[in-house]
Coordinates of C-alpha atoms in Angstrom, one line a residue:
X147 CA 103.6 112.7 102.0
X148 CA 102.9 110.5 105.0
X149 CA 105.6 108.2 106.3
X150 CA 103.0 105.2 106.6
X151 CA 101.0 104.0 103.6
X152 CA 98.1 101.5 103.6
X153 CA 97.9 98.6 101.1
X154 CA 95.0 100.3 99.4
X155 CA 97.0 103.4 98.8
X156 CA 99.9 101.3 97.5
X157 CA 97.6 99.2 95.3
X158 CA 96.3 102.4 93.8
X159 CA 99.7 103.8 93.3
X160 CA 101.9 100.5 92.5
X161 CA 102.7 101.6 89.2
X162 CA 103.4 105.3 89.6
X163 CA 106.8 106.3 87.9
X164 CA 108.1 108.0 90.8
X165 CA 107.5 104.8 93.3
X166 CA 109.9 102.0 94.2
X167 CA 108.7 99.4 96.6
X168 CA 111.5 97.4 98.6
X169 CA 111.1 94.3 100.1
X170 CA 113.1 94.1 103.4
X171 CA 112.2 90.7 104.7
X172 CA 114.9 89.2 106.7
X173 CA 115.3 86.4 109.4
X174 CA 118.0 86.5 111.9
X175 CA 119.7 83.4 112.4
X176 CA 118.7 82.3 108.6
X177 CA 120.3 85.2 106.5
X178 CA 119.3 83.5 103.3
X179 CA 115.5 83.1 104.2
X180 CA 114.6 86.7 103.4
X181 CA 115.8 86.7 99.9
X182 CA 114.5 83.1 99.2
X183 CA 111.0 84.4 100.3
X184 CA 111.4 87.3 98.0
X185 CA 112.2 85.0 95.3
X186 CA 109.3 83.1 95.8
X187 CA 106.9 85.7 96.0
X188 CA 106.6 89.5 96.6
X189 CA 104.8 92.9 95.6
X190 CA 105.0 93.2 91.8
X191 CA 107.9 95.6 90.9
X192 CA 109.6 95.5 94.3
X193 CA 113.5 95.3 94.6
X194 CA 115.0 93.5 97.7
X195 CA 117.1 95.1 100.5
X196 CA 119.1 92.6 102.4
X197 CA 119.6 93.5 106.2
X198 CA 123.2 92.4 106.3
X199 CA 124.2 92.8 102.5
X200 CA 122.6 96.2 101.9
X201 CA 121.4 97.8 105.0
X202 CA 124.7 97.1 106.9
X203 CA 128.5 97.2 106.6
X204 CA 130.7 94.0 107.1
X205 CA 131.3 92.9 110.7
X206 CA 134.4 94.0 112.6
X207 CA 135.8 93.6 116.2
X208 CA 133.6 96.7 117.1
X209 CA 130.3 98.3 115.5
X210 CA 127.7 95.4 116.6
X211 CA 126.3 92.6 114.8
X212 CA 125.0 94.9 112.1
X213 CA 127.6 97.8 111.6
X214 CA 126.1 100.7 110.0
X215 CA 126.3 100.8 106.3
X216 CA 128.9 103.5 104.5
X217 CA 126.6 106.2 102.9
X218 CA 128.4 106.1 99.7
X219 CA 128.0 102.4 99.2
X220 CA 124.4 102.4 100.1
X221 CA 123.8 105.3 97.6
X222 CA 125.3 103.2 95.0
X223 CA 123.0 100.3 95.8
X224 CA 119.8 102.8 95.5
X225 CA 121.1 104.0 92.3
X226 CA 121.5 100.3 91.0
X227 CA 117.7 99.8 92.2
X228 CA 116.6 102.7 90.1
X229 CA 116.2 105.0 93.3
X230 CA 117.1 108.7 92.8
X231 CA 116.9 111.6 95.3
X232 CA 113.1 112.2 94.7
X233 CA 112.0 108.8 94.3
X234 CA 109.3 107.7 96.8
X235 CA 110.3 104.4 98.4
X236 CA 107.9 102.2 100.1
X237 CA 109.4 99.7 102.4
X238 CA 108.0 96.4 103.8
X239 CA 108.9 93.3 105.5
X240 CA 106.9 90.6 107.5
X241 CA 108.4 91.2 110.9
X242 CA 105.9 93.8 112.0
X243 CA 107.9 96.5 110.3
X244 CA 111.5 96.2 112.1
X245 CA 113.5 95.3 109.1
X246 CA 111.6 98.0 107.0
X247 CA 112.3 100.7 109.7
X248 CA 116.0 99.8 109.5
X249 CA 115.7 100.5 106.0
X250 CA 114.0 103.7 106.6
X251 CA 116.4 105.0 109.0
X252 CA 119.4 104.5 106.6
X253 CA 117.3 106.2 103.9
X254 CA 117.0 109.2 106.5
X255 CA 120.6 108.9 107.2
X256 CA 121.6 109.5 103.7
X257 CA 119.3 112.4 103.5
X258 CA 116.3 110.8 101.6
X259 CA 113.0 112.5 102.9
X260 CA 110.5 110.7 100.5
X261 CA 110.2 107.3 102.3
X262 CA 107.2 105.4 103.8
X263 CA 106.6 102.0 105.4
X264 CA 103.8 99.8 104.4
X265 CA 101.5 99.6 107.4
X266 CA 100.8 95.8 108.0
X267 CA 103.7 94.7 105.9
X268 CA 103.6 91.8 103.3
X269 CA 100.9 89.9 105.3
X270 CA 98.3 92.8 105.2
X271 CA 99.1 93.0 101.3
X272 CA 98.3 89.4 100.8
X273 CA 95.2 89.3 103.2
X274 CA 93.8 92.1 101.2
X275 CA 94.0 89.9 97.9
X276 CA 96.3 92.0 96.0
X277 CA 98.7 90.6 93.4
X278 CA 102.0 89.1 93.9
X279 CA 104.7 87.7 91.7
X280 CA 108.0 86.1 91.6
X281 CA 109.2 88.0 88.6
X282 CA 112.3 89.8 89.7
X283 CA 112.2 93.5 88.1
X284 CA 114.8 95.0 85.9
X285 CA 114.9 98.7 86.7
X286 CA 116.9 101.4 84.8
X287 CA 120.0 102.6 87.0
X288 CA 119.6 106.0 88.6
X289 CA 121.9 108.4 90.2
X290 CA 121.6 108.9 94.1
X291 CA 123.5 111.6 95.5
X292 CA 123.8 111.0 99.6
X293 CA 123.7 114.1 102.0
X294 CA 124.6 112.4 105.0
X295 CA 122.9 113.5 108.2
X296 CA 125.5 112.5 110.6
X297 CA 123.6 113.8 113.8
X298 CA 121.0 111.1 113.3
X299 CA 123.6 108.6 114.7
X300 CA 125.5 108.2 117.8
X301 CA 128.7 105.9 118.7
X302 CA 130.4 104.4 121.7
X303 CA 132.2 107.7 122.8
X304 CA 128.7 109.4 122.8
X305 CA 127.1 107.1 125.2
X306 CA 130.2 106.9 127.5
X307 CA 130.1 110.7 127.8
X308 CA 126.4 110.7 128.4
X309 CA 126.8 108.3 131.3
X310 CA 128.3 110.9 133.3
X311 CA 125.8 113.7 132.9
X312 CA 123.0 112.4 135.0
X313 CA 119.9 114.4 134.5
X314 CA 121.4 116.7 132.2
X315 CA 122.2 113.9 129.7
X316 CA 120.2 112.1 126.9
X317 CA 117.5 109.7 127.9
X318 CA 119.0 106.2 126.7
X319 CA 116.0 104.0 125.5
X320 CA 116.6 100.2 125.2
X321 CA 114.2 98.7 122.6
X322 CA 114.6 95.1 123.0
X323 CA 112.2 92.7 125.0
X324 CA 112.1 93.3 128.8
X325 CA 113.8 90.1 129.4
X326 CA 116.8 91.0 127.4
X327 CA 117.0 94.2 128.7
X328 CA 116.9 92.9 132.3
X329 CA 119.6 90.2 131.4
X330 CA 117.1 87.4 132.4
X331 CA 117.0 85.6 128.9
X332 CA 119.6 87.0 126.5
X333 CA 118.9 84.9 123.5
X334 CA 121.2 86.5 120.9
X335 CA 124.4 88.3 122.4
X336 CA 126.8 86.6 124.7
X337 CA 126.2 88.9 127.5
X338 CA 123.0 90.0 128.7
X339 CA 121.8 93.3 130.5
X340 CA 121.4 96.9 129.4
X341 CA 123.5 100.2 129.3
X342 CA 123.4 101.8 132.8
X343 CA 120.7 104.3 133.0
X344 CA 118.9 103.2 130.1
X345 CA 114.9 102.7 130.2
X346 CA 113.0 99.8 128.5
X347 CA 110.6 100.5 125.7
X348 CA 110.0 97.1 124.0
X349 CA 109.8 98.2 120.4
X350 CA 107.0 95.6 119.8
X351 CA 104.5 97.4 121.8
X352 CA 104.2 100.1 119.0
X353 CA 102.3 97.7 116.7
X354 CA 99.2 95.3 117.1
X355 CA 99.2 91.5 116.8
X356 CA 98.8 91.7 113.1
X357 CA 101.8 94.2 112.7
X358 CA 99.8 97.3 112.3
X359 CA 101.0 100.7 113.8
X360 CA 98.9 101.5 116.7
X361 CA 96.8 104.6 116.6
X362 CA 98.5 108.1 117.4
X363 CA 96.9 108.3 120.7
X364 CA 98.1 105.2 121.7
X365 CA 101.3 106.0 120.8
X366 CA 101.5 109.2 122.5
X367 CA 100.5 107.6 125.7
X368 CA 103.2 104.9 125.1
X369 CA 105.8 107.9 125.0
X370 CA 104.1 110.5 127.2
X371 CA 107.0 110.4 129.8
X372 CA 109.9 111.1 127.2
X373 CA 110.9 114.7 127.2
X374 CA 111.0 116.9 124.2
X375 CA 113.8 119.1 125.6
X376 CA 116.4 116.4 126.0
X377 CA 118.4 114.3 123.7
X378 CA 117.1 110.8 123.2
X379 CA 119.2 107.9 122.2
X380 CA 117.6 104.6 121.1
X381 CA 119.2 101.3 120.9
X382 CA 118.5 97.6 120.7
X383 CA 120.6 94.5 120.1
X384 CA 122.3 95.7 117.0
X385 CA 120.6 98.8 115.8
X386 CA 117.7 97.2 113.9
X387 CA 114.6 97.0 115.9
X388 CA 115.4 100.4 117.6
X389 CA 114.7 102.1 114.3
X390 CA 111.0 101.0 114.8
X391 CA 110.8 103.0 118.0
X392 CA 112.4 106.0 116.2
X393 CA 110.2 106.0 113.2
X394 CA 107.4 106.2 115.9
X395 CA 109.2 109.0 117.5
X396 CA 109.6 111.1 114.5
X397 CA 106.0 110.7 113.5
X398 CA 105.0 112.0 117.0
X399 CA 107.1 115.0 116.4
X400 CA 110.4 114.4 118.5
X401 CA 113.4 116.3 116.6
X402 CA 115.9 115.1 119.4
X403 CA 116.0 111.4 118.7
X404 CA 119.1 109.5 117.5
X405 CA 120.2 106.0 117.1
X406 CA 123.1 104.2 118.9
X407 CA 123.9 102.2 115.6
X408 CA 126.0 99.4 117.0
X409 CA 123.7 99.2 120.0
X410 CA 124.1 96.5 122.9
X411 CA 126.4 94.4 120.8
X412 CA 128.6 97.2 120.2
X413 CA 128.6 98.0 123.5
X414 CA 129.6 94.9 125.1
X415 CA 132.5 94.6 122.5
X416 CA 134.4 96.7 125.0
X417 CA 135.3 94.7 128.0
X418 CA 135.7 98.1 130.0
X419 CA 132.2 99.3 129.5
X420 CA 129.9 99.1 132.3
X421 CA 126.9 96.7 131.9
X422 CA 123.7 96.6 134.2
X423 CA 121.0 94.0 135.0
X424 CA 117.6 94.2 136.5
X425 CA 114.8 96.3 135.9
X426 CA 116.8 99.6 136.0

């Protein structure tokens, strides 16, 4: 099964028994907005995954703005949504795939292999003229057994160890906009800049202006300089948009890419951690 599906494919298979569609819309700074939009209209049969309530753990002193969710807690939520280990989960949002990609990576973390993003998201679905509804589905509960893939994540200690390894260490990718990476215009976190040694690959460059994933050729060119024989650790502000880059790296065949789950907002929660500014 491809990890990216078109709106025409989903329209054809929307009522297949083994498919659950998940709406992942969420607006940073307005945490109720996504659910309100879901309740107003959504793809028929879609359940709702909230970034902060379903795809994150409660905030603490460390762990970033969107701490990584507990696997058993998330598995319980999957079961209540009627999702078992064999269900195909199709994820969408209206933020060019960023929130849906976070859900995708959490699913990967609990061992789910049968998940896909809707190319173009909710806007593409509506522009194609497919049906929408405000009806909230009632799904029969299922049992989800997590098989946690711990190697898909990194923590602050992993990053600290890596900083002293030079060319023998992992490649650090910062997925935020360039002006946040350089520290020129931090719009969310209290401190600007990046982790020393990180290179900037703004996640928004993987999609076109309408939110469709760019061609494989364009994406291979985008990441052409990334080595396949070194570990790659991807981060962003809080471990959300980094997942969009990780989604693409997986599609391009990279087997060595991980997420720094707490990302920049976790890194700066430790005053002793070094912060860099500027283009490198």
